[in-house]
XYZ file of N, CA and C in Angstrom:
456
model
N 21.982 -25.115 2.586
C 22.955 -24.990 1.512
C 24.377 -24.922 2.084
N 24.531 -24.138 3.170
C 25.847 -24.033 3.800
C 26.284 -25.382 4.365
N 25.323 -26.119 4.906
C 25.637 -27.428 5.483
C 26.131 -28.378 4.399
N 25.508 -28.314 3.239
C 25.947 -29.174 2.131
C 27.364 -28.822 1.696
N 27.611 -27.521 1.576
C 28.959 -27.099 1.178
C 29.996 -27.531 2.210
N 29.661 -27.375 3.495
C 30.588 -27.789 4.550
C 30.816 -29.298 4.500
N 29.750 -30.048 4.273
C 29.879 -31.502 4.187
C 30.756 -31.907 3.005
N 30.498 -31.287 1.848
C 31.289 -31.610 0.649
C 32.755 -31.237 0.856
N 32.980 -30.058 1.459
C 34.367 -29.638 1.718
C 35.045 -30.607 2.688
N 34.321 -30.989 3.732
C 34.875 -31.943 4.704
C 35.181 -33.285 4.066
N 34.272 -33.736 3.212
C 34.494 -35.014 2.533
C 35.707 -34.922 1.612
N 35.833 -33.797 0.920
C 36.981 -33.620 0.021
C 38.287 -33.593 0.791
N 38.299 -32.856 1.880
C 39.516 -32.784 2.706
C 39.834 -34.164 3.276
N 38.809 -34.850 3.734
C 39.017 -36.205 4.268
C 39.575 -37.138 3.215
N 39.082 -37.034 2.009
C 39.581 -37.891 0.929
C 41.049 -37.605 0.649
N 41.366 -36.298 0.537
C 42.759 -35.936 0.244
C 43.678 -36.420 1.358
N 43.285 -36.162 2.595
C 44.122 -36.607 3.716
C 44.218 -38.131 3.749
N 43.113 -38.782 3.478
C 43.111 -40.246 3.472
C 43.988 -40.799 2.367
N 43.962 -40.175 1.225
C 44.770 -40.653 0.106
C 46.254 -40.470 0.404
N 46.604 -39.386 1.065
C 48.022 -39.129 1.356
C 48.532 -40.010 2.503
N 47.681 -40.132 3.504
C 48.148 -40.835 4.696
C 48.002 -42.348 4.590
N 47.226 -42.768 3.615
C 47.057 -44.206 3.467
C 45.796 -44.694 4.146
N 45.590 -45.986 4.041
C 44.364 -46.597 4.530
C 44.232 -46.489 6.045
N 45.289 -46.602 6.760
C 45.254 -46.540 8.231
C 44.761 -45.186 8.717
N 45.312 -44.135 8.139
C 44.893 -42.785 8.523
C 43.430 -42.551 8.128
N 43.045 -43.046 6.970
C 41.655 -42.916 6.499
C 40.695 -43.576 7.489
N 41.045 -44.771 7.940
C 40.198 -45.485 8.899
C 40.110 -44.715 10.215
N 41.214 -44.103 10.604
C 41.236 -43.320 11.844
C 40.289 -42.121 11.722
N 40.360 -41.414 10.575
C 39.490 -40.247 10.349
C 38.030 -40.694 10.306
N 37.780 -41.806 9.672
C 36.418 -42.325 9.560
C 35.871 -42.662 10.941
N 36.678 -43.262 11.761
C 36.261 -43.624 13.122
C 35.956 -42.372 13.933
N 36.814 -41.366 13.819
C 36.591 -40.117 14.557
C 35.296 -39.434 14.093
N 35.071 -39.426 12.780
C 33.849 -38.813 12.256
C 32.622 -39.565 12.757
N 32.701 -40.884 12.788
C 31.585 -41.692 13.279
C 31.355 -41.424 14.760
N 32.439 -41.314 15.535
C 32.317 -41.024 16.969
C 31.667 -39.660 17.202
N 32.090 -38.664 16.411
C 31.498 -37.324 16.553
C 30.015 -37.390 16.196
N 29.695 -38.078 15.132
C 28.295 -38.179 14.697
C 27.442 -38.875 15.756
N 27.987 -39.897 16.385
C 27.239 -40.660 17.384
C 27.326 -40.066 18.782
N 28.056 -39.003 18.967
C 28.179 -38.331 20.264
C 26.788 -37.881 20.721
N 26.424 -38.147 21.974
C 25.088 -37.773 22.463
C 24.802 -36.267 22.343
N 25.812 -35.441 22.517
C 25.600 -33.990 22.397
C 25.204 -33.626 20.961
N 25.899 -34.231 19.976
C 25.581 -33.964 18.567
C 24.186 -34.489 18.259
N 23.882 -35.706 18.697
C 22.569 -36.288 18.445
C 21.467 -35.479 19.131
N 21.765 -34.973 20.339
C 20.803 -34.133 21.050
C 20.549 -32.841 20.255
N 21.615 -32.246 19.716
C 21.473 -31.034 18.888
C 20.654 -31.311 17.634
N 20.894 -32.462 17.017
C 20.139 -32.837 15.815
C 18.666 -33.029 16.171
N 18.430 -33.701 17.310
C 17.062 -33.947 17.747
C 16.346 -32.627 18.042
N 17.038 -31.713 18.705
C 16.459 -30.400 19.011
C 16.130 -29.645 17.729
N 17.031 -29.698 16.778
C 16.797 -29.026 15.495
C 15.589 -29.625 14.785
N 15.475 -30.946 14.787
C 14.328 -31.610 14.155
C 13.024 -31.201 14.824
N 13.012 -31.173 16.173
C 11.803 -30.791 16.903
C 11.416 -29.342 16.612
N 12.409 -28.478 16.580
C 12.143 -27.064 16.283
C 11.551 -26.917 14.884
N 12.116 -27.662 13.962
C 11.601 -27.610 12.585
C 10.159 -28.109 12.545
N 9.884 -29.206 13.241
C 8.523 -29.750 13.259
C 7.543 -28.769 13.896
N 7.977 -28.100 14.982
C 7.108 -27.141 15.669
C 6.868 -25.896 14.813
N 7.909 -25.419 14.180
C 7.820 -24.163 13.435
C 7.300 -24.341 12.012
N 7.290 -25.561 11.510
C 6.860 -25.789 10.123
C 5.449 -25.257 9.860
N 4.454 -25.545 10.717
C 3.112 -25.006 10.447
C 3.077 -23.472 10.476
N 3.823 -22.891 11.419
C 3.863 -21.428 11.520
C 4.494 -20.837 10.264
N 5.608 -21.412 9.861
C 6.291 -20.930 8.654
C 5.406 -21.136 7.427
N 4.748 -22.284 7.362
C 3.865 -22.563 6.228
C 2.716 -21.560 6.184
N 2.137 -21.252 7.351
C 1.031 -20.277 7.405
C 1.505 -18.890 6.972
N 2.673 -18.494 7.453
C 3.213 -17.186 7.054
C 3.511 -17.153 5.559
N 4.025 -18.252 5.042
C 4.297 -18.323 3.600
C 2.991 -18.234 2.815
N 1.958 -18.909 3.325
C 0.647 -18.870 2.665
C 0.097 -17.447 2.682
N 0.180 -16.786 3.840
C -0.305 -15.407 3.952
C 0.460 -14.486 3.008
N 1.766 -14.673 2.956
C 2.579 -13.847 2.057
C 2.204 -14.100 0.603
N 1.933 -15.357 0.268
C 1.542 -15.686 -1.107
C 0.195 -15.060 -1.449
N -0.754 -15.132 -0.502
C -2.076 -14.535 -0.734
C -1.945 -13.023 -0.888
N -1.168 -12.402 0.000
C -0.980 -10.952 -0.087
C -0.305 -10.577 -1.405
N 0.679 -11.362 -1.790
C 1.355 -11.102 -3.069
C 0.411 -11.252 -4.243
N -0.437 -12.267 -4.182
C -1.413 -12.476 -5.263
C -2.406 -11.321 -5.326
N -2.848 -10.841 -4.156
C -3.781 -9.708 -4.127
C -3.130 -8.461 -4.711
N -1.884 -8.216 -4.327
C -1.180 -7.052 -4.876
C -1.006 -7.187 -6.377
N -0.712 -8.396 -6.828
C -0.557 -8.621 -8.270
C -1.877 -8.378 -8.991
N -2.995 -8.839 -8.396
C -4.311 -8.607 -9.001
C -4.614 -7.113 -9.064
N -4.321 -6.413 -7.963
C -4.578 -4.971 -7.936
C -3.739 -4.255 -8.986
N -2.477 -4.637 -9.081
C -1.603 -4.009 -10.076
C -2.089 -4.316 -11.486
N -2.519 -5.548 -11.703
C -3.030 -5.922 -13.027
C -4.306 -5.150 -13.346
N -5.185 -5.009 -12.354
C -6.430 -4.264 -12.569
C -6.130 -2.802 -12.870
N -5.183 -2.228 -12.126
C -4.818 -0.833 -12.374
C -4.212 -0.681 -13.764
N -3.363 -1.618 -14.138
C -2.762 -1.576 -15.476
C -3.815 -1.719 -16.559
N -4.776 -2.608 -16.333
C -5.862 -2.798 -17.301
C -6.687 -1.526 -17.421
N -6.984 -0.897 -16.289
C -7.778 0.336 -16.304
C -7.040 1.447 -17.051
N -5.744 1.569 -16.804
C -4.961 2.588 -17.520
C -4.938 2.304 -19.012
N -4.806 1.036 -19.364
C -4.793 0.670 -20.787
C -6.136 1.000 -21.430
N -7.236 0.726 -20.714
C -8.565 1.050 -21.244
C -8.716 2.557 -21.431
N -8.230 3.325 -20.448
C -8.316 4.784 -20.552
C -7.529 5.283 -21.761
N -6.331 4.750 -21.945
C -5.508 5.162 -23.096
C -6.191 4.788 -24.398
N -6.768 3.591 -24.447
C -7.468 3.155 -25.661
C -8.653 4.075 -25.946
N -9.372 4.459 -24.898
C -10.512 5.370 -25.065
C -10.032 6.744 -25.536
N -8.914 7.214 -24.972
C -8.348 8.495 -25.417
C -7.978 8.443 -26.893
N -7.376 7.342 -27.297
C -6.983 7.189 -28.707
C -8.227 7.152 -29.587
N -9.239 6.426 -29.132
C -10.489 6.335 -29.893
C -11.116 7.726 -30.041
N -11.146 8.481 -28.936
C -11.704 9.834 -28.981
C -10.900 10.731 -29.913
N -9.576 10.620 -29.843
C -8.717 11.442 -30.700
C -8.952 11.112 -32.169
N -9.103 9.830 -32.471
C -9.375 9.432 -33.858
C -10.720 9.976 -34.324
N -11.728 9.860 -33.456
C -13.059 10.359 -33.812
C -13.017 11.869 -34.023
N -12.279 12.559 -33.161
C -12.154 14.014 -33.287
C -11.442 14.381 -34.581
N -10.375 13.663 -34.887
C -9.644 13.928 -36.128
C -10.540 13.659 -37.333
N -11.322 12.589 -37.269
C -12.232 12.254 -38.365
C -13.282 13.353 -38.512
N -13.810 13.821 -37.389
C -14.807 14.891 -37.418
C -14.206 16.168 -37.999
N -12.983 16.486 -37.603
C -12.321 17.681 -38.139
C -12.157 17.567 -39.651
N -11.780 16.389 -40.126
C -11.637 16.192 -41.570
C -12.982 16.353 -42.265
N -14.030 15.810 -41.657
C -15.361 15.924 -42.247
C -15.806 17.386 -42.292
N -15.508 18.136 -41.224
C -15.856 19.558 -41.198
C -15.095 20.297 -42.286
N -13.802 20.000 -42.420
C -12.995 20.651 -43.459
C -13.548 20.335 -44.846
N -13.920 19.070 -45.078
C -14.490 18.687 -46.379
C -15.808 19.417 -46.618
N -16.652 19.485 -45.588
C -17.943 20.162 -45.726
C -17.746 21.647 -46.004
N -16.778 22.264 -45.319
C -16.498 23.686 -45.557
C -16.016 23.904 -46.982
N -15.119 23.032 -47.449
C -14.607 23.164 -48.816
C -15.737 22.981 -49.822
N -16.606 22.011 -49.582
C -17.731 21.766 -50.490
C -18.687 22.955 -50.480
N -18.965 23.482 -49.291
C -19.860 24.641 -49.193
C -19.265 25.843 -49.914
N -17.951 26.010 -49.777
C -17.279 27.123 -50.458
C -17.386 26.965 -51.974
N -17.173 25.749 -52.475
C -17.301 25.500 -53.920
C -18.728 25.761 -54.394
N -19.700 25.286 -53.618
C -21.103 25.497 -53.977
C -21.440 26.986 -53.967
N -20.885 27.715 -52.997
C -21.130 29.162 -52.944
C -20.534 29.850 -54.167
N -19.320 29.418 -54.554
C -18.697 29.988 -55.756
C -19.547 29.684 -56.989
N -20.045 28.456 -57.103
C -20.904 28.090 -58.235
C -22.165 28.949 -58.236
N -22.759 29.119 -57.051
C -23.981 29.925 -56.952
C -23.702 31.375 -57.333
N -22.535 31.914 -56.903
C -22.163 33.287 -57.274
C -22.015 33.410 -58.782
N -21.337 32.439 -59.402
C -21.140 32.474 -60.855
C -22.483 32.390 -61.572
N -23.347 31.500 -61.097
C -24.662 31.341 -61.722
C -25.483 32.623 -61.573
N -25.425 33.211 -60.386
C -26.160 34.457 -60.163
C -25.616 35.566 -61.051
N -24.284 35.625 -61.160
C -23.678 36.653 -62.016
C -24.078 36.436 -63.470
N -24.125 35.187 -63.902
C -24.529 34.864 -65.270
C -25.969 35.291 -65.503
N -26.835 35.004 -64.533
C -28.234 35.420 -64.654
C -28.357 36.939 -64.710
N -27.543 37.615 -63.922
C -27.557 39.081 -63.939
C -27.094 39.578 -65.291
N -26.010 38.956 -65.807
C -25.475 39.384 -67.097
C -26.472 39.110 -68.222
N -27.204 38.026 -68.155
C -28.132 37.647 -69.213
C -29.506 38.299 -69.061
N -29.796 38.867 -67.932
C -31.109 39.451 -67.697
C -31.304 40.679 -68.579
N -32.536 40.878 -69.080
C -32.794 42.065 -69.900
C -32.728 43.318 -69.040
N -32.403 44.380 -69.664
C -32.317 45.649 -68.951
C -33.706 46.026 -68.464
N -33.750 46.784 -67.432
C -35.023 47.193 -66.857
C -35.691 48.182 -67.800
N -36.826 47.805 -68.308
C -37.524 48.664 -69.259
C -38.472 49.615 -68.569
N -38.805 49.319 -67.381
C -39.684 50.223 -66.652
C -38.800 51.085 -65.788
N -38.711 52.363 -66.164
C -37.844 53.238 -65.411
C -38.557 53.835 -64.223
N -39.864 53.999 -64.371
C -40.622 54.579 -63.276
C -41.864 53.747 -63.085
N -42.028 53.146 -61.944
C -43.186 52.302 -61.745
C -44.505 53.079 -61.839
N -44.482 54.365 -61.660
C -45.706 55.155 -61.729
C -46.121 55.411 -63.173
N -45.192 55.223 -64.134
C -45.487 55.473 -65.541
C -46.150 54.247 -66.127
N -47.119 54.466 -66.969
C -47.830 53.375 -67.614
C -46.883 52.643 -68.537
N -47.061 51.347 -68.710
C -46.158 50.552 -69.529
C -46.237 50.971 -71.000
N -47.361 51.374 -71.449
C -47.502 51.771 -72.853
C -46.760 53.067 -73.140
N -46.589 53.887 -72.132
C -45.903 55.160 -72.312
C -44.388 55.006 -72.204
N -43.890 53.894 -71.829
C -42.449 53.695 -71.602
C -41.684 53.593 -72.908
N -42.176 52.996 -73.861
C -41.439 52.850 -75.102
C -40.960 51.434 -75.276
N -40.224 51.236 -76.361
C -39.786 49.874 -76.648
C -38.678 49.419 -75.700
N -38.535 48.108 -75.577
C -37.492 47.522 -74.734
C -36.148 47.687 -75.409
N -35.106 47.934 -74.659
C -33.778 48.077 -75.260
C -33.334 46.759 -75.868
N -32.521 46.840 -76.893
C -31.999 45.648 -77.546
C -30.528 45.527 -77.257
N -30.119 44.362 -77.355
C -28.702 44.121 -77.081
C -27.937 43.980 -78.315
């Protein structure tokens, strides 16, 4: 990226200088640039850079592959952990809902039992109120000797 920027800047500067100085100066700059490019030292540096890139490309590619695999494994682990946490939260919510539902059912059952108990108390009280008075005052006394039953 830096090389591209340097090249573009150099080309821009060359254009500006060429435009100001005229065609002769432009040709001179072009010739100098061509001479520098064709200089054996520059070409040797380019060749060395190309060879280094060719030698290191497999190593760099392997390291990039290893990094990608490691990154993918970490991503899988993170996703699995996130999935497990989500499942746990969902189970907690499910349990909480079931518990709340059970509590409501218990409350309803208690209220119903209380109402039924009140009904049973009222019915029992009614039966007590409607029951005839005890005519046998002493179980040892004969029924014929007791007398008539009380009237209401």
